[in-house]
Coordinates of C-alpha atoms and ligand atoms in Angstrom, one line a residue:
M317 CA 150.8 -74.7 -81.4
M318 CA 152.9 -77.6 -82.7
K319 CA 151.7 -80.0 -85.4
A320 CA 154.2 -83.2 -84.7
Q321 CA 153.3 -84.6 -88.1
P322 CA 155.7 -86.1 -90.2
K323 CA 155.6 -86.0 -94.2
Q324 CA 153.6 -89.2 -94.0
E325 CA 150.7 -91.4 -95.8
T326 CA 147.4 -89.7 -94.2
V327 CA 144.1 -90.4 -94.7
V328 CA 141.2 -87.9 -93.3
V329 CA 138.3 -89.4 -91.6
L330 CA 135.2 -86.5 -91.7
D331 CA 133.2 -86.8 -88.8
F332 CA 129.2 -86.7 -89.1
G333 CA 128.9 -87.2 -85.3
A334 CA 129.4 -90.8 -85.2
Q335 CA 129.4 -93.1 -81.7
Y336 CA 132.1 -94.6 -83.1
G337 CA 134.3 -92.2 -85.2
Q338 CA 137.5 -92.4 -82.9
L339 CA 137.6 -96.1 -83.3
I340 CA 137.4 -95.6 -87.4
A341 CA 140.7 -93.6 -86.8
R342 CA 141.8 -95.9 -84.4
N343 CA 141.9 -99.0 -86.6
I344 CA 143.3 -96.7 -89.7
R345 CA 145.7 -96.3 -87.3
Q346 CA 146.1 -99.9 -86.7
C347 CA 146.7 -100.6 -90.3
R348 CA 149.6 -98.2 -89.5
V349 CA 147.8 -95.6 -91.7
Y350 CA 148.3 -92.1 -90.2
C351 CA 144.9 -90.5 -90.2
Q352 CA 143.7 -87.3 -88.7
I353 CA 139.4 -86.4 -88.2
L354 CA 138.0 -83.3 -89.3
P355 CA 134.4 -81.8 -88.8
H356 CA 132.4 -83.2 -91.8
N357 CA 131.8 -79.9 -93.6
A358 CA 135.5 -79.3 -93.9
P359 CA 135.8 -77.5 -97.1
L360 CA 137.9 -79.9 -99.8
E361 CA 140.8 -77.1 -99.9
E362 CA 141.2 -77.9 -96.2
I363 CA 141.3 -81.4 -97.0
R364 CA 143.5 -81.4 -99.3
R365 CA 145.6 -79.4 -97.5
L366 CA 146.8 -82.9 -95.2
N367 CA 147.4 -84.2 -98.9
P368 CA 145.1 -87.3 -98.1
M369 CA 145.1 -90.7 -99.7
G370 CA 141.9 -91.9 -98.8
I371 CA 138.9 -90.0 -96.9
V372 CA 136.6 -91.9 -94.8
L373 CA 133.2 -90.9 -94.1
T374 CA 131.6 -92.1 -90.7
G375 CA 128.2 -92.8 -89.5
G376 CA 125.8 -90.1 -87.5
P377 CA 122.7 -89.9 -86.1
A378 CA 120.9 -88.3 -88.6
S379 CA 118.7 -89.2 -92.1
V380 CA 120.3 -87.8 -95.1
Y381 CA 116.7 -87.0 -96.4
E382 CA 116.0 -84.4 -93.1
N383 CA 116.7 -80.5 -93.9
K384 CA 119.1 -80.4 -91.1
A385 CA 121.4 -83.7 -91.8
P386 CA 125.3 -82.8 -91.6
R387 CA 126.7 -82.7 -95.0
C388 CA 130.4 -82.8 -96.8
D389 CA 131.7 -80.6 -99.5
P390 CA 129.8 -82.5 -102.5
A391 CA 133.6 -81.4 -104.4
I392 CA 135.5 -84.3 -102.5
Y393 CA 133.5 -86.9 -104.6
H394 CA 135.2 -85.4 -107.7
S395 CA 138.6 -84.7 -106.0
G396 CA 139.7 -88.4 -107.7
I397 CA 140.7 -88.9 -104.0
P398 CA 138.9 -92.7 -103.1
I399 CA 136.0 -92.5 -100.6
L400 CA 135.0 -94.8 -98.1
G401 CA 131.7 -94.2 -96.4
I402 CA 130.8 -96.1 -93.2
C403 CA 126.8 -96.0 -92.3
Y404 CA 125.4 -92.4 -92.7
G405 CA 128.5 -91.5 -94.8
F406 CA 127.4 -94.6 -97.2
Q407 CA 124.1 -93.4 -97.3
L408 CA 124.9 -89.9 -97.8
M409 CA 127.3 -91.2 -100.7
A410 CA 124.4 -92.5 -102.3
H411 CA 122.2 -89.6 -102.1
D412 CA 124.3 -87.3 -102.9
L413 CA 125.1 -88.8 -106.3
G414 CA 121.6 -89.5 -107.4
G415 CA 120.7 -92.6 -105.9
E416 CA 117.6 -92.6 -103.1
V417 CA 117.6 -93.7 -99.6
I418 CA 114.7 -94.1 -97.5
P419 CA 113.5 -95.5 -94.3
S420 CA 113.7 -98.9 -93.9
P421 CA 110.6 -101.0 -93.9
K422 CA 112.8 -103.4 -91.1
R423 CA 115.8 -101.1 -88.9
E424 CA 118.3 -103.6 -88.5
F425 CA 120.4 -103.4 -85.1
G426 CA 123.2 -105.7 -84.1
K427 CA 124.6 -108.8 -85.7
T428 CA 123.4 -109.7 -89.2
E429 CA 124.5 -111.6 -91.9
L430 CA 125.9 -110.5 -95.0
Q431 CA 125.9 -112.1 -98.3
V432 CA 128.5 -110.8 -100.5
L433 CA 127.8 -110.4 -104.3
D434 CA 131.2 -109.6 -105.5
G435 CA 134.5 -110.3 -103.4
G436 CA 136.5 -108.3 -105.7
D437 CA 136.9 -105.0 -103.9
L438 CA 136.9 -104.2 -100.2
F439 CA 136.0 -108.0 -99.4
R440 CA 139.0 -109.6 -100.9
G441 CA 140.4 -112.4 -99.0
L442 CA 137.2 -112.3 -97.0
N443 CA 134.4 -115.5 -96.9
P444 CA 131.2 -114.7 -99.2
Q445 CA 128.9 -115.4 -96.0
L446 CA 130.0 -113.2 -93.1
I447 CA 128.4 -111.8 -89.7
G448 CA 128.8 -108.1 -89.3
W449 CA 127.5 -105.2 -87.0
M450 CA 124.6 -103.4 -88.4
S451 CA 122.6 -100.1 -86.9
H452 CA 120.5 -98.0 -89.0
G453 CA 116.9 -97.2 -90.0
D454 CA 117.4 -96.0 -94.0
I455 CA 118.7 -97.6 -96.2
V456 CA 119.8 -97.2 -99.8
R457 CA 116.8 -98.1 -101.9
S458 CA 118.7 -97.0 -105.1
L459 CA 122.2 -96.7 -106.5
P460 CA 123.6 -93.8 -107.9
E461 CA 124.5 -94.2 -111.5
G462 CA 128.0 -96.3 -112.6
F463 CA 127.9 -98.0 -108.9
E464 CA 126.9 -101.9 -108.1
I465 CA 126.1 -103.9 -105.1
T466 CA 128.7 -106.2 -103.9
S467 CA 126.8 -107.3 -100.8
Q468 CA 123.3 -107.4 -98.9
T469 CA 121.4 -109.0 -96.3
N470 CA 118.0 -110.2 -95.7
N471 CA 116.6 -106.2 -94.9
T472 CA 119.3 -104.8 -96.7
P473 CA 119.3 -104.8 -100.8
V474 CA 122.6 -102.6 -100.6
A475 CA 124.8 -103.4 -97.7
S476 CA 127.8 -102.0 -99.8
F477 CA 128.5 -100.7 -102.9
A478 CA 131.6 -99.4 -105.5
H479 CA 132.3 -97.6 -108.3
R480 CA 135.4 -98.8 -108.9
A481 CA 136.9 -96.3 -111.6
K482 CA 135.8 -93.5 -109.5
R483 CA 137.6 -95.4 -106.3
L484 CA 134.4 -94.8 -104.5
F485 CA 132.9 -97.4 -101.8
G486 CA 130.2 -97.1 -99.6
V487 CA 129.1 -100.2 -96.7
Q488 CA 126.3 -99.6 -94.5
F489 CA 127.9 -102.1 -91.9
H490 CA 130.1 -101.0 -88.9
P491 CA 133.9 -102.6 -90.2
E492 CA 135.4 -100.7 -87.0
V493 CA 133.6 -102.6 -84.2
V494 CA 134.5 -105.5 -82.6
H495 CA 131.1 -107.6 -83.8
T496 CA 132.4 -107.1 -87.0
P497 CA 135.8 -109.0 -86.6
W498 CA 137.2 -109.0 -90.2
G499 CA 136.2 -105.1 -90.5
I500 CA 139.3 -104.2 -89.9
E501 CA 140.2 -106.1 -93.2
V502 CA 137.7 -104.1 -95.2
L503 CA 139.4 -100.8 -94.0
R504 CA 142.9 -102.4 -94.9
N505 CA 141.6 -103.3 -98.7
F506 CA 140.3 -100.0 -98.9
L507 CA 143.6 -98.4 -97.5
L508 CA 146.0 -100.9 -99.0
D509 CA 144.5 -101.3 -102.4
W510 CA 142.8 -98.8 -103.3
C511 CA 144.3 -95.7 -101.5
G512 CA 147.7 -97.1 -102.4
C513 CA 149.0 -96.6 -98.7
T514 CA 152.0 -99.0 -98.1
G515 CA 150.8 -98.8 -93.9
Q516 CA 154.5 -98.3 -92.6
W517 CA 153.3 -95.9 -90.0
T518 CA 154.8 -97.0 -86.9
M519 CA 155.1 -95.5 -83.4
Q520 CA 158.8 -95.7 -83.9
S521 CA 158.5 -93.8 -87.2
F522 CA 156.4 -91.3 -85.6
V523 CA 159.4 -90.6 -82.5
S524 CA 162.2 -90.5 -85.2
S525 CA 160.3 -88.2 -87.0
V526 CA 159.0 -85.7 -84.1
V527 CA 162.1 -85.6 -82.5
P528 CA 164.0 -83.4 -85.2
I529 CA 160.7 -81.2 -85.1
I530 CA 161.0 -80.4 -81.4
Q531 CA 165.1 -79.4 -81.7
E532 CA 164.4 -77.3 -84.6
K533 CA 161.9 -75.3 -82.9
V534 CA 163.3 -75.6 -79.7
G535 CA 166.8 -74.5 -80.7
S536 CA 169.0 -74.1 -77.7
E537 CA 166.2 -72.5 -75.3
R538 CA 165.1 -74.2 -72.4
V539 CA 161.7 -76.3 -72.0
L540 CA 159.7 -76.4 -69.3
C541 CA 157.5 -79.9 -68.0
A542 CA 155.2 -80.6 -65.1
L543 CA 155.6 -84.1 -64.5
S544 CA 152.1 -85.8 -62.5
G545 CA 153.1 -89.3 -62.7
G546 CA 150.8 -90.3 -65.3
I547 CA 152.0 -92.0 -68.4
D548 CA 151.4 -88.8 -70.7
S549 CA 153.6 -86.4 -69.2
A550 CA 155.8 -88.9 -68.4
T551 CA 156.1 -89.4 -72.2
V552 CA 156.3 -86.1 -73.4
A553 CA 158.9 -85.9 -71.0
A554 CA 161.0 -88.8 -71.9
L555 CA 160.4 -87.6 -75.7
V556 CA 161.7 -84.2 -75.6
H557 CA 164.7 -85.3 -73.6
R558 CA 165.4 -87.2 -76.4
A559 CA 165.2 -84.4 -78.4
V560 CA 167.1 -81.5 -76.0
G561 CA 168.5 -83.5 -73.2
N562 CA 169.0 -81.2 -70.3
Q563 CA 167.9 -78.3 -72.0
L564 CA 164.4 -79.6 -70.1
V565 CA 163.1 -78.9 -67.0
C566 CA 161.1 -80.6 -65.4
V567 CA 159.0 -79.9 -62.4
F568 CA 157.1 -82.7 -60.3
V569 CA 155.0 -80.9 -57.7
N570 CA 153.7 -84.2 -55.1
H571 CA 150.2 -82.8 -54.0
G572 CA 150.0 -85.4 -51.6
F573 CA 147.1 -86.9 -53.1
L574 CA 149.2 -89.6 -54.9
R575 CA 149.3 -93.3 -54.9
K576 CA 151.7 -95.5 -52.5
Y577 CA 155.3 -95.5 -54.1
E578 CA 153.8 -92.8 -57.1
A579 CA 156.3 -90.0 -55.6
E580 CA 159.5 -92.2 -55.6
D581 CA 159.0 -94.0 -58.9
V582 CA 158.5 -90.6 -60.6
R583 CA 161.6 -89.5 -59.1
S584 CA 163.6 -92.8 -59.3
T585 CA 162.6 -93.4 -63.3
F586 CA 163.9 -89.9 -64.4
T587 CA 166.7 -89.4 -62.2
D588 CA 168.0 -92.9 -62.4
H589 CA 167.1 -94.3 -65.4
F590 CA 166.9 -91.3 -67.9
D591 CA 169.9 -89.4 -66.3
M592 CA 167.7 -86.3 -66.3
M593 CA 169.8 -83.3 -64.3
N594 CA 166.9 -81.0 -64.1
L595 CA 164.6 -82.3 -61.8
I596 CA 162.6 -80.3 -59.5
Y597 CA 160.6 -82.0 -57.1
V598 CA 158.7 -80.4 -55.0
D599 CA 156.7 -82.0 -51.4
A600 CA 153.8 -79.3 -51.2
S601 CA 151.3 -82.3 -49.7
D602 CA 151.3 -80.1 -46.3
R603 CA 150.2 -76.9 -48.2
F604 CA 147.6 -78.5 -50.5
L605 CA 146.0 -80.7 -47.4
T606 CA 145.9 -76.8 -45.7
R607 CA 143.9 -75.7 -48.3
L608 CA 141.4 -78.6 -48.4
K609 CA 140.4 -78.2 -44.9
G610 CA 136.8 -78.3 -44.4
I611 CA 136.6 -78.3 -48.2
T612 CA 133.8 -81.2 -48.9
S613 CA 132.6 -80.6 -52.5
P614 CA 134.0 -82.5 -55.2
E615 CA 134.0 -79.4 -57.8
Q616 CA 135.5 -77.2 -55.5
K617 CA 138.1 -79.3 -54.2
R618 CA 139.0 -79.5 -57.9
K619 CA 138.9 -75.5 -57.8
T620 CA 141.5 -75.2 -55.1
I621 CA 143.7 -78.1 -55.7
G622 CA 143.7 -76.9 -59.5
E623 CA 144.7 -73.1 -58.2
E624 CA 147.0 -74.2 -56.0
F625 CA 148.7 -76.3 -58.0
V626 CA 149.2 -73.8 -60.4
R627 CA 150.5 -71.2 -57.5
V628 CA 153.2 -74.1 -56.5
F629 CA 153.8 -74.5 -60.0
E630 CA 154.6 -70.9 -60.9
E631 CA 156.6 -70.3 -57.8
E632 CA 159.1 -72.9 -59.2
A633 CA 159.2 -71.7 -62.8
N634 CA 159.7 -67.9 -61.4
K635 CA 162.9 -69.3 -59.5
L636 CA 164.1 -70.8 -62.8
G637 CA 164.1 -67.4 -65.2
K638 CA 162.5 -67.1 -68.9
I639 CA 161.9 -70.4 -70.1
P640 CA 160.1 -69.7 -73.5
Y641 CA 158.9 -73.6 -73.9
L642 CA 156.0 -75.6 -71.8
A643 CA 155.5 -79.2 -73.1
Q644 CA 152.3 -80.3 -72.5
G645 CA 150.9 -84.2 -72.8
T646 CA 147.7 -82.8 -74.7
L647 CA 146.3 -86.2 -76.6
Y648 CA 144.3 -86.5 -80.0
P649 CA 140.6 -87.5 -77.8
D650 CA 141.5 -84.0 -76.0
V651 CA 141.9 -82.4 -79.6
I652 CA 139.1 -83.3 -80.9
E653 CA 136.9 -82.8 -77.9
S654 CA 137.7 -78.9 -77.3
G655 CA 138.0 -78.4 -81.1
T656 CA 136.2 -80.3 -84.0
V657 CA 133.5 -82.3 -82.7
S658 CA 131.0 -81.5 -80.1
A659 CA 131.1 -84.3 -77.6
A660 CA 128.6 -83.7 -74.4
K661 CA 130.7 -83.0 -71.5
I662 CA 129.7 -84.7 -68.4
K663 CA 131.8 -83.0 -66.1
T664 CA 134.7 -80.7 -66.6
H665 CA 138.2 -82.1 -65.4
H666 CA 139.8 -79.3 -64.1
N667 CA 143.0 -80.9 -65.0
V668 CA 145.7 -80.4 -62.3
G669 CA 149.1 -80.0 -64.3
G670 CA 147.1 -77.7 -66.6
L671 CA 148.9 -74.5 -67.8
P672 CA 149.1 -71.5 -65.7
E673 CA 147.2 -69.2 -68.1
Q674 CA 148.8 -65.7 -67.2
M675 CA 152.0 -67.4 -67.7
D676 CA 153.8 -66.8 -71.2
F677 CA 154.5 -70.2 -73.1
S678 CA 155.0 -71.1 -76.3
L679 CA 153.5 -74.9 -75.8
I680 CA 155.0 -78.0 -77.4
E681 CA 152.4 -80.7 -77.9
P682 CA 154.2 -83.7 -79.5
L683 CA 151.5 -86.5 -78.8
R684 CA 148.4 -84.3 -79.7
D685 CA 147.9 -86.2 -82.6
L686 CA 148.1 -89.8 -80.9
F687 CA 145.7 -91.7 -78.6
K688 CA 146.5 -92.8 -75.3
D689 CA 147.2 -96.7 -76.7
E690 CA 149.6 -95.1 -79.3
V691 CA 151.3 -92.6 -76.3
R692 CA 151.9 -96.1 -74.7
E693 CA 153.9 -97.9 -77.5
V694 CA 156.0 -94.6 -77.7
A695 CA 156.7 -94.7 -74.2
Q696 CA 157.7 -98.0 -74.3
E697 CA 159.7 -97.3 -77.7
L698 CA 161.4 -94.5 -75.1
G699 CA 162.4 -97.0 -73.0
L700 CA 159.9 -96.0 -69.9
P701 CA 159.5 -98.7 -67.4
P702 CA 156.7 -101.3 -67.6
A703 CA 155.1 -99.9 -64.6
M704 CA 154.5 -96.7 -65.9
T705 CA 153.8 -97.3 -69.3
W706 CA 150.8 -99.3 -68.0
R707 CA 149.7 -97.6 -65.0
H708 CA 146.2 -97.0 -65.0
P709 CA 145.1 -93.6 -65.6
F710 CA 144.9 -91.1 -62.8
P711 CA 142.6 -88.0 -62.2
G712 CA 145.0 -84.8 -61.4
P713 CA 143.4 -84.0 -58.0
G714 CA 144.1 -87.9 -57.3
L715 CA 143.0 -89.7 -54.0
A716 CA 141.3 -86.0 -52.8
I717 CA 138.6 -86.6 -55.0
R718 CA 138.1 -90.6 -54.0
I719 CA 137.9 -89.6 -50.2
L720 CA 134.1 -88.3 -50.2
G721 CA 134.0 -85.4 -48.0
D722 CA 136.6 -84.1 -45.2
V723 CA 140.5 -84.7 -46.9
T724 CA 142.3 -85.4 -43.5
E725 CA 145.8 -87.1 -43.1
E726 CA 144.2 -90.0 -41.8
R727 CA 141.7 -90.5 -44.7
L728 CA 144.6 -90.2 -46.8
S729 CA 146.6 -93.0 -45.1
I730 CA 143.6 -95.4 -45.3
L731 CA 142.8 -95.2 -48.9
R732 CA 146.9 -94.9 -50.1
E733 CA 146.9 -98.3 -48.5
A734 CA 143.9 -100.0 -49.4
D735 CA 144.3 -99.0 -52.8
A736 CA 147.9 -100.0 -52.5
V737 CA 146.4 -103.8 -51.3
L738 CA 143.6 -103.6 -54.0
I739 CA 146.3 -102.9 -57.1
E740 CA 148.8 -105.4 -55.4
E741 CA 146.0 -108.2 -55.6
I742 CA 144.6 -107.1 -59.4
K743 CA 148.6 -107.5 -60.5
K744 CA 149.1 -110.8 -59.1
A745 CA 145.8 -111.9 -60.6
G746 CA 147.0 -111.4 -64.0
L747 CA 144.1 -108.9 -64.6
Y748 CA 145.8 -105.7 -64.1
R749 CA 146.3 -104.8 -68.2
Q750 CA 142.8 -106.2 -69.1
I751 CA 141.1 -103.7 -67.0
W752 CA 141.1 -99.9 -68.0
Q753 CA 140.7 -98.8 -64.3
T754 CA 141.0 -99.7 -60.8
F755 CA 141.1 -98.0 -57.1
A756 CA 139.3 -97.6 -53.7
V757 CA 137.2 -95.1 -52.6
L758 CA 136.7 -93.7 -49.2
A759 CA 133.1 -93.3 -47.9
P760 CA 132.8 -90.8 -45.0
L761 CA 130.3 -93.6 -43.4
R762 CA 131.2 -96.0 -40.4
S763 CA 129.2 -99.0 -39.6
V764 CA 129.6 -101.6 -36.9
G765 CA 131.6 -104.9 -37.5
V766 CA 133.0 -107.2 -35.4
M767 CA 136.7 -108.3 -35.5
G768 CA 137.7 -111.5 -33.2
D769 CA 135.6 -110.4 -29.9
Q770 CA 135.8 -106.9 -30.7
R771 CA 133.0 -104.8 -32.1
T772 CA 134.1 -102.2 -34.6
Y773 CA 132.9 -98.8 -35.8
A774 CA 134.7 -97.9 -39.1
H775 CA 134.8 -97.2 -42.7
P776 CA 133.6 -98.9 -45.9
I777 CA 135.9 -99.3 -48.6
I778 CA 134.6 -99.4 -51.8
L779 CA 136.3 -101.0 -54.7
R780 CA 135.7 -100.0 -58.6
A781 CA 137.2 -101.7 -61.4
V782 CA 135.9 -100.9 -64.9
T783 CA 137.0 -102.4 -68.6
S784 CA 136.5 -99.4 -71.3
E785 CA 138.0 -98.0 -74.5
D786 CA 138.4 -94.8 -73.7
G787 CA 136.9 -93.7 -70.3
M788 CA 134.0 -92.3 -72.4
T789 CA 131.8 -95.4 -71.5
A790 CA 132.7 -98.4 -69.3
D791 CA 131.4 -101.5 -68.1
W792 CA 132.2 -103.3 -64.7
A793 CA 135.2 -105.9 -64.6
R794 CA 133.8 -109.3 -63.8
I795 CA 136.7 -110.2 -61.4
P796 CA 136.7 -113.5 -60.3
F797 CA 134.9 -113.9 -56.8
E798 CA 138.2 -115.7 -55.1
V799 CA 140.2 -112.3 -56.0
L800 CA 137.8 -109.9 -54.4
E801 CA 137.6 -112.2 -51.3
Q802 CA 141.3 -112.2 -51.3
I803 CA 141.3 -108.4 -51.8
A804 CA 138.4 -108.1 -49.0
N805 CA 139.8 -110.2 -46.7
R806 CA 143.9 -108.4 -47.3
I807 CA 142.0 -105.1 -46.5
V808 CA 140.2 -105.3 -43.9
N809 CA 143.3 -107.0 -41.7
E810 CA 145.6 -105.0 -42.7
V811 CA 144.3 -101.6 -43.2
D812 CA 143.0 -100.2 -39.7
G813 CA 139.7 -97.9 -39.7
V814 CA 138.4 -100.1 -42.4
N815 CA 135.9 -103.3 -41.5
R816 CA 134.3 -103.6 -44.7
V817 CA 135.0 -104.1 -48.5
A818 CA 132.2 -103.1 -51.3
Y819 CA 132.4 -103.9 -55.0
D820 CA 130.5 -101.1 -57.4
I821 CA 128.7 -102.8 -60.0
T822 CA 127.7 -99.9 -62.3
S823 CA 128.6 -99.5 -65.6
K824 CA 129.1 -95.6 -66.8
P825 CA 126.5 -94.5 -67.9
P826 CA 124.7 -94.4 -65.8
G827 CA 127.5 -93.9 -63.3
T828 CA 131.0 -92.2 -63.8
I829 CA 134.0 -94.0 -63.5
E830 CA 135.4 -91.8 -60.5
W831 CA 133.4 -91.6 -57.0
E832 CA 133.2 -88.0 -56.4
Ligands
XMP1190 P1 134.4 -90.1 -65.0 O1 134.7 -90.6 -63.8 O2 134.3 -88.8 -65.5 O3 136.3 -90.5 -65.5 O4 133.7 -91.1 -65.6 C1 136.5 -90.7 -66.4 C2 137.9 -90.8 -67.2 O5 138.5 -89.7 -66.3 C3 139.6 -90.0 -65.6 N1 139.6 -88.3 -64.6 C4 140.5 -87.5 -65.2 N2 141.6 -87.3 -66.0 N3 142.4 -85.4 -64.7 C5 142.8 -86.6 -65.6 O6 143.3 -86.7 -66.2 C6 141.1 -85.2 -63.6 O7 140.8 -84.4 -63.4 C7 140.2 -86.8 -64.1 N4 138.9 -86.4 -63.4 C8 138.7 -88.0 -63.8 C9 138.9 -91.1 -64.7 O8 140.1 -91.3 -63.7 C10 138.5 -91.7 -66.0 O9 139.7 -92.8 -66.1

């Protein structure tokens, strides 16, 4: 495992099971300060290993006075490291340092008016009257010694507090959510004024720090990378290529379930644009289609495609002789999900492109500290074309899981064409970047329609377009009717085998983003 962590200003976020934990981390990084999320109970010793300039305690669903409430190592309060507690983190700090936290007679949820009593520290530069986002059932009734109240609301006598000499701060509101638009300033004030950060962490500095780390680790050996067409593997490939040039060998397995033009785009980007000598392209579409014959269950499809992928990849790798390193596009949310924080998983993503377990590789994961939007910045920095940098997320098993029921060549072709029309029109309408993901789904149904004087009996195409921050929750995108109309007209007219178009207006939850 490789730590792509240059010597830099670091802030530690202790996670108490917050809904918005990752959002806090992303906001801190927006202030150009690098941060890492650790579990709430990380011992001070472990925290110190990162040499942090500040600690942020997140919110969480528990109440601090409950027996099983999550705690932090109390030694952090006396470590001299500046601390900002948010919501639960604020209440915990109050409780641990001798203040009192009680159930609030009036719970506060949503936008709330906040009155700043002391604009000197975290509120520097802000108005004394603010609207912020509250979501809590407990309040801090009495302060620990040495603390002062810095803001209040109608129902919350202590909406924030400070102990300046010890550089300890707490806020009941959520500075990290969009409904607290000035919240980022509160975080910035904490980071820059109180932690002493300079805010110089950029993706440019990330690239220049990570390239020599890769070079040092790899030496004169070769590195293998599985390209999928997605932004993560493309960025890893470009980054490793920047570091070790043609010691990088990329294998791009086309399983036949890619979007229209995708395989060609990937090949031309890397061979023409990056002048990558060692790109092995394997068209295995027939092989995958044969393996999928008769399989209709989505989990079975995923499993079969995953296994076949590993087999093809291994065959290719074996031809290449011993390559000690494998570069992978693991991102920070994957690290958090599988490591420190227990997040409920709705669906196992048997990610195509996953590591063949029995193969003996040392991993290179230079993106494992980054969020998706940061990866996009790195991609831009490395000169990947915008079409690839901004491409919507795409599941490893590709179109195969967006065809409900049997996957056949004919169905694939229908879906690929419909999907291409949809994406073209969404781009034409200037909506592509505002939308997290848009795609077409083919349902194994047929219904009666009429075209010209002819009765038709054909498939419906279901359109899906969602907005989201991270794919964990999502809302259906409010695409203008005229754009939907144009998409529907074109699909029915241009794609044989389709006579109807429907638009899915389900959010996640209760739906998922994909249809499978
Ligand atoms: P769901 O359908 O669970 O999807 O709401 C959440 C997000 O995950 C993407 N997804 C995948 N991504 N490999 C991936 O890399 C996969 O196998 C996979 N399956 C789903 C999905 O497109 C959405 O963005």
